[in-house]
XYZ file of N, CA and C in Angstrom:
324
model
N -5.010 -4.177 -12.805
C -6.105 -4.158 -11.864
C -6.143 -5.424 -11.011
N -5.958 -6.582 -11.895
C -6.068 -8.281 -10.762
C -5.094 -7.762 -9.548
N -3.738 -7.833 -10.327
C -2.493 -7.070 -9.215
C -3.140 -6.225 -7.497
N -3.770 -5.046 -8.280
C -3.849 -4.579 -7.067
C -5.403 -5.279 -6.096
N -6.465 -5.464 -7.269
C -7.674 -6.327 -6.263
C -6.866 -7.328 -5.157
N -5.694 -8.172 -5.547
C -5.305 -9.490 -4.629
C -4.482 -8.661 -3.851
N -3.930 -7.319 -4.141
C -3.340 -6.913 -3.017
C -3.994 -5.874 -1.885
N -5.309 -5.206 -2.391
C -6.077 -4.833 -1.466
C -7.020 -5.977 -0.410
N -7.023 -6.908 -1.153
C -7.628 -8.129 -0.382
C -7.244 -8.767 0.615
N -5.878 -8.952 0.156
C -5.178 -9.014 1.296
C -4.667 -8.260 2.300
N -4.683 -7.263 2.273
C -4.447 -6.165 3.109
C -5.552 -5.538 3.883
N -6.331 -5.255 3.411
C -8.032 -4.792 3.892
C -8.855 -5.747 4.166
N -8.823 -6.649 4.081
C -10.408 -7.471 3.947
C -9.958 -8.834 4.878
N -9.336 -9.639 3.558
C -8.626 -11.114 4.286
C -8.088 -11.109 6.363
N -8.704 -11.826 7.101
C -8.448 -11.496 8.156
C -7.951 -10.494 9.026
N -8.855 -9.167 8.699
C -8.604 -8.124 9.141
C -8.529 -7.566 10.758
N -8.436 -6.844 11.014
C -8.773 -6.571 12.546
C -9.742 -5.244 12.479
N -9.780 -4.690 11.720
C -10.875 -3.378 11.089
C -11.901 -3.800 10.149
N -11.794 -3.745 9.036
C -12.427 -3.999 7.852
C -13.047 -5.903 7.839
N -14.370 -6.157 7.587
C -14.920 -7.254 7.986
C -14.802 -7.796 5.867
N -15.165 -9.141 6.527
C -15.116 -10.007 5.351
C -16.314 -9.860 4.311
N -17.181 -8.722 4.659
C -18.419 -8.635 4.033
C -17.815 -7.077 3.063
N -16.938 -7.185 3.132
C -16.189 -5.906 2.423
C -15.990 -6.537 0.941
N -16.394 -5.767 -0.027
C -16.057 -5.828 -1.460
C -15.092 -5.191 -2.345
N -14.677 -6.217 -3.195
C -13.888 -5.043 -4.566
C -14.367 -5.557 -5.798
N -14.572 -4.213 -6.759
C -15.050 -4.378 -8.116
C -14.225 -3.743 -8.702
N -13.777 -4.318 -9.981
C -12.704 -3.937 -11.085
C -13.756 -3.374 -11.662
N -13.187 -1.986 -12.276
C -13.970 -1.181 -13.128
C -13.567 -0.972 -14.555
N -13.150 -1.690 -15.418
C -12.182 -0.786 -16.462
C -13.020 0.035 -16.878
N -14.339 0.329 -17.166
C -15.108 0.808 -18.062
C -14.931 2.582 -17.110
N -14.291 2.730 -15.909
C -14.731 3.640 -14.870
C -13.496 4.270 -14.843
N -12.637 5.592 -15.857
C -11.697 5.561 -15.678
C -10.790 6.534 -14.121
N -12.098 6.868 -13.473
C -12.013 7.684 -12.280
C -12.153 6.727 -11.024
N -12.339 5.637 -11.319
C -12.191 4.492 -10.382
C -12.068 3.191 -11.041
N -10.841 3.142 -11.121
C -10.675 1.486 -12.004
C -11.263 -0.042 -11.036
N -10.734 1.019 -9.822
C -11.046 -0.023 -8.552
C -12.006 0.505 -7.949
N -13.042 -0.470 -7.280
C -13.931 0.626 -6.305
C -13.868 -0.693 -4.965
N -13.850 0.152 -3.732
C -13.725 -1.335 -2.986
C -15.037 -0.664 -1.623
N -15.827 -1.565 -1.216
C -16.224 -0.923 -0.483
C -16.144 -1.503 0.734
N -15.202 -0.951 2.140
C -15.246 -1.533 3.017
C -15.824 -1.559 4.357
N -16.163 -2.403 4.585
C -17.109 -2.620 5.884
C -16.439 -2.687 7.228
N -16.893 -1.802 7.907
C -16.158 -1.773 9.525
C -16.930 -1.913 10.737
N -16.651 -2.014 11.672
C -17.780 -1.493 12.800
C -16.695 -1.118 14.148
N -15.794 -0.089 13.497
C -15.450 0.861 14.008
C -15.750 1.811 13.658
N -15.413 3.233 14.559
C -15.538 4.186 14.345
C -15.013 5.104 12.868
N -16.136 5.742 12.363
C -15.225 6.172 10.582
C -14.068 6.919 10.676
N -13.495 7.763 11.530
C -12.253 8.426 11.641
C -11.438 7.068 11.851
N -11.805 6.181 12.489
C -10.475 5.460 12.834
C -10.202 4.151 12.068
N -11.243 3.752 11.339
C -11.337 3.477 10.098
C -10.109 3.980 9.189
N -10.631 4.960 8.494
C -10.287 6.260 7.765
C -8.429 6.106 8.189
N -8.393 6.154 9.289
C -6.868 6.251 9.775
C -6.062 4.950 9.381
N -6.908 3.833 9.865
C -6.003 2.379 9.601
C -5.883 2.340 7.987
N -7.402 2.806 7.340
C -6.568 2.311 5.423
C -5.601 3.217 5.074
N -5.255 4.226 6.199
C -3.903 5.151 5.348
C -2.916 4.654 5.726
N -2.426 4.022 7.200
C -1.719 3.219 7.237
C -0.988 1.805 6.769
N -2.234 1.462 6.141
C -2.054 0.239 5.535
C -1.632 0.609 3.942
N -2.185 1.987 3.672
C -2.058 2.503 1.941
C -0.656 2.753 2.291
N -0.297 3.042 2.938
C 1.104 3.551 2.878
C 2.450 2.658 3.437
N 1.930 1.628 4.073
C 3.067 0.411 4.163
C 2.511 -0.771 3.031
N 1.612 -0.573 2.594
C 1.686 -2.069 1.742
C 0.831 -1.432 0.244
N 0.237 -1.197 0.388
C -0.922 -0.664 -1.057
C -0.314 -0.133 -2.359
N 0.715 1.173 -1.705
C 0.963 2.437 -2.369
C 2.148 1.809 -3.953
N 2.066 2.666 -4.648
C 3.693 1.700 -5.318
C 4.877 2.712 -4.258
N 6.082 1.412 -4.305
C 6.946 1.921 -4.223
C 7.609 3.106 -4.205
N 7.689 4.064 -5.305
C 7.807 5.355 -5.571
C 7.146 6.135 -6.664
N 6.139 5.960 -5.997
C 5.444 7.086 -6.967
C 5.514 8.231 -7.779
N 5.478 8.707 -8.691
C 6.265 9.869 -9.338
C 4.949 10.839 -8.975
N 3.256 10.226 -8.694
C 2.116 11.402 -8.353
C 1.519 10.525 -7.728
N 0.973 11.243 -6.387
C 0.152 10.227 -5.583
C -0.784 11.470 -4.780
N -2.388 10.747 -5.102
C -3.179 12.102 -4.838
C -4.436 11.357 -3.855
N -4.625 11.421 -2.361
C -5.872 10.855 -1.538
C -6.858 11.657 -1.220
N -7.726 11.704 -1.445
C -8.500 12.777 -1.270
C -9.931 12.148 -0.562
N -9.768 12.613 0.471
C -10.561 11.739 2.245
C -11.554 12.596 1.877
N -13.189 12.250 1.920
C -14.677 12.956 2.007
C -14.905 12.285 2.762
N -15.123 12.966 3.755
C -16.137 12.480 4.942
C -17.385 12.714 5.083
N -18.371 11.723 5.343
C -19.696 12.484 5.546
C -20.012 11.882 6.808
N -21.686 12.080 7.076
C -21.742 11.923 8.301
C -21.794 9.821 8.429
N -22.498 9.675 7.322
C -22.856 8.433 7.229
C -21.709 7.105 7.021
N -20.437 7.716 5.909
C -19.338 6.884 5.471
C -17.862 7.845 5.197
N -17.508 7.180 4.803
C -16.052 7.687 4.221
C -15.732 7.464 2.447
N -15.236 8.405 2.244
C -14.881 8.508 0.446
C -13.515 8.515 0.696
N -12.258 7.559 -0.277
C -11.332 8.132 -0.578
C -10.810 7.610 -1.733
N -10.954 8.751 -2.343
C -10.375 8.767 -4.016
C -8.818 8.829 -4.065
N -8.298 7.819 -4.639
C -6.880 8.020 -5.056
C -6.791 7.467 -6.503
N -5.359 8.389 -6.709
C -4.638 8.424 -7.886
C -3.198 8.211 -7.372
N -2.775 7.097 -8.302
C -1.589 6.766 -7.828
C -0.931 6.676 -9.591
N 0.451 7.419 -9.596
C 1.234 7.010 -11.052
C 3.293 7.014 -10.588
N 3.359 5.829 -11.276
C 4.574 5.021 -11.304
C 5.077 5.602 -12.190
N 6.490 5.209 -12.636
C 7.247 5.910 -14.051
C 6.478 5.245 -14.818
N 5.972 4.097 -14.963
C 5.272 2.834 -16.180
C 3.633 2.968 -16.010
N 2.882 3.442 -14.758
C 1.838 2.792 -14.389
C 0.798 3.565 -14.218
N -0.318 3.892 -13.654
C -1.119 4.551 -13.338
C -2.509 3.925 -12.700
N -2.815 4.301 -11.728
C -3.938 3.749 -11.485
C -5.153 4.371 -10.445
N -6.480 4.383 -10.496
C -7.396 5.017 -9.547
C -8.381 4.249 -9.002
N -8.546 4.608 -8.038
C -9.360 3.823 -6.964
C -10.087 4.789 -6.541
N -11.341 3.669 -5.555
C -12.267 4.499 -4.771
C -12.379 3.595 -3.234
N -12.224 4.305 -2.425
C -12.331 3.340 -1.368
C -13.503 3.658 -0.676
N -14.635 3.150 -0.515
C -15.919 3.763 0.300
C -16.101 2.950 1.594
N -15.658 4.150 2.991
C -15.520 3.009 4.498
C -16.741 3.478 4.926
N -17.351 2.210 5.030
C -19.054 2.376 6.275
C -19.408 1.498 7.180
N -20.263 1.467 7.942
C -20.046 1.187 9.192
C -21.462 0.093 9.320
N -21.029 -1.022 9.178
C -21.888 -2.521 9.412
C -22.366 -2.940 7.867
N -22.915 -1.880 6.584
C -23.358 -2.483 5.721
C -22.748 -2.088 4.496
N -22.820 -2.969 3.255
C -22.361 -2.769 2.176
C -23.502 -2.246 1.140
N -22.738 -1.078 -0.030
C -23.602 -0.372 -1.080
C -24.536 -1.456 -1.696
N -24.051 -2.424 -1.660
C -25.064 -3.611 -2.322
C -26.606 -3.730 -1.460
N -26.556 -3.549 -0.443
C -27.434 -3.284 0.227
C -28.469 -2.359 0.245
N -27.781 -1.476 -0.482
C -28.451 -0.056 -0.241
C -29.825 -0.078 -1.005
């Protein structure tokens, strides 16, 4: 889990051009349907949002070669959901990525 928090951090959050610095990640072990939950903050539009973390999941995030890799995009009107499952020959791991637009769940 550290592994991937410092590598979503850096990829999403750390001087972004989308996703703002008021964006969070929480390690979950206790959560086995989201080990990771990250919630990121934009003030772009949620489709295009939505578009840059797949780009970025898929040049830097993803493993290497995945033997099962499952994203599953909910859109609502308010944010973005995307649940993944990602498994390696050795590894396994699930996330939640929640994209919204100026504020964080801590807020809520």
């Amino acid at each position: 889990m550290l592994g991937f928090h410092h590598e979503i951090s850096n990829a999403l959050i750390h001087d972004n051009p989308v996703f703002n610095s008021k964006s969070r990640i929480y390690q979950q072990p206790e959560s086995p349907e989201a080990l990771i939950r990250c919630d990121l903050i934009t003030s772009e539009d949620l489709d295009r949002a939505a578009s840059y973390f797949y780009q970025v999941w898929y040049a830097e995030l993803r493993y290497e070669n995945p033997v099962l890799e499952i994203l599953d995009l909910s859109r609502r009107r308010t944010d973005a959901a995307i649940h993944a499952l990602t498994i390696s020959p050795h590894n396994a791991m699930t996330f939640l990525f929640i994209i919204q637009r100026g504020i964080s769940h801590e807020s809520i």
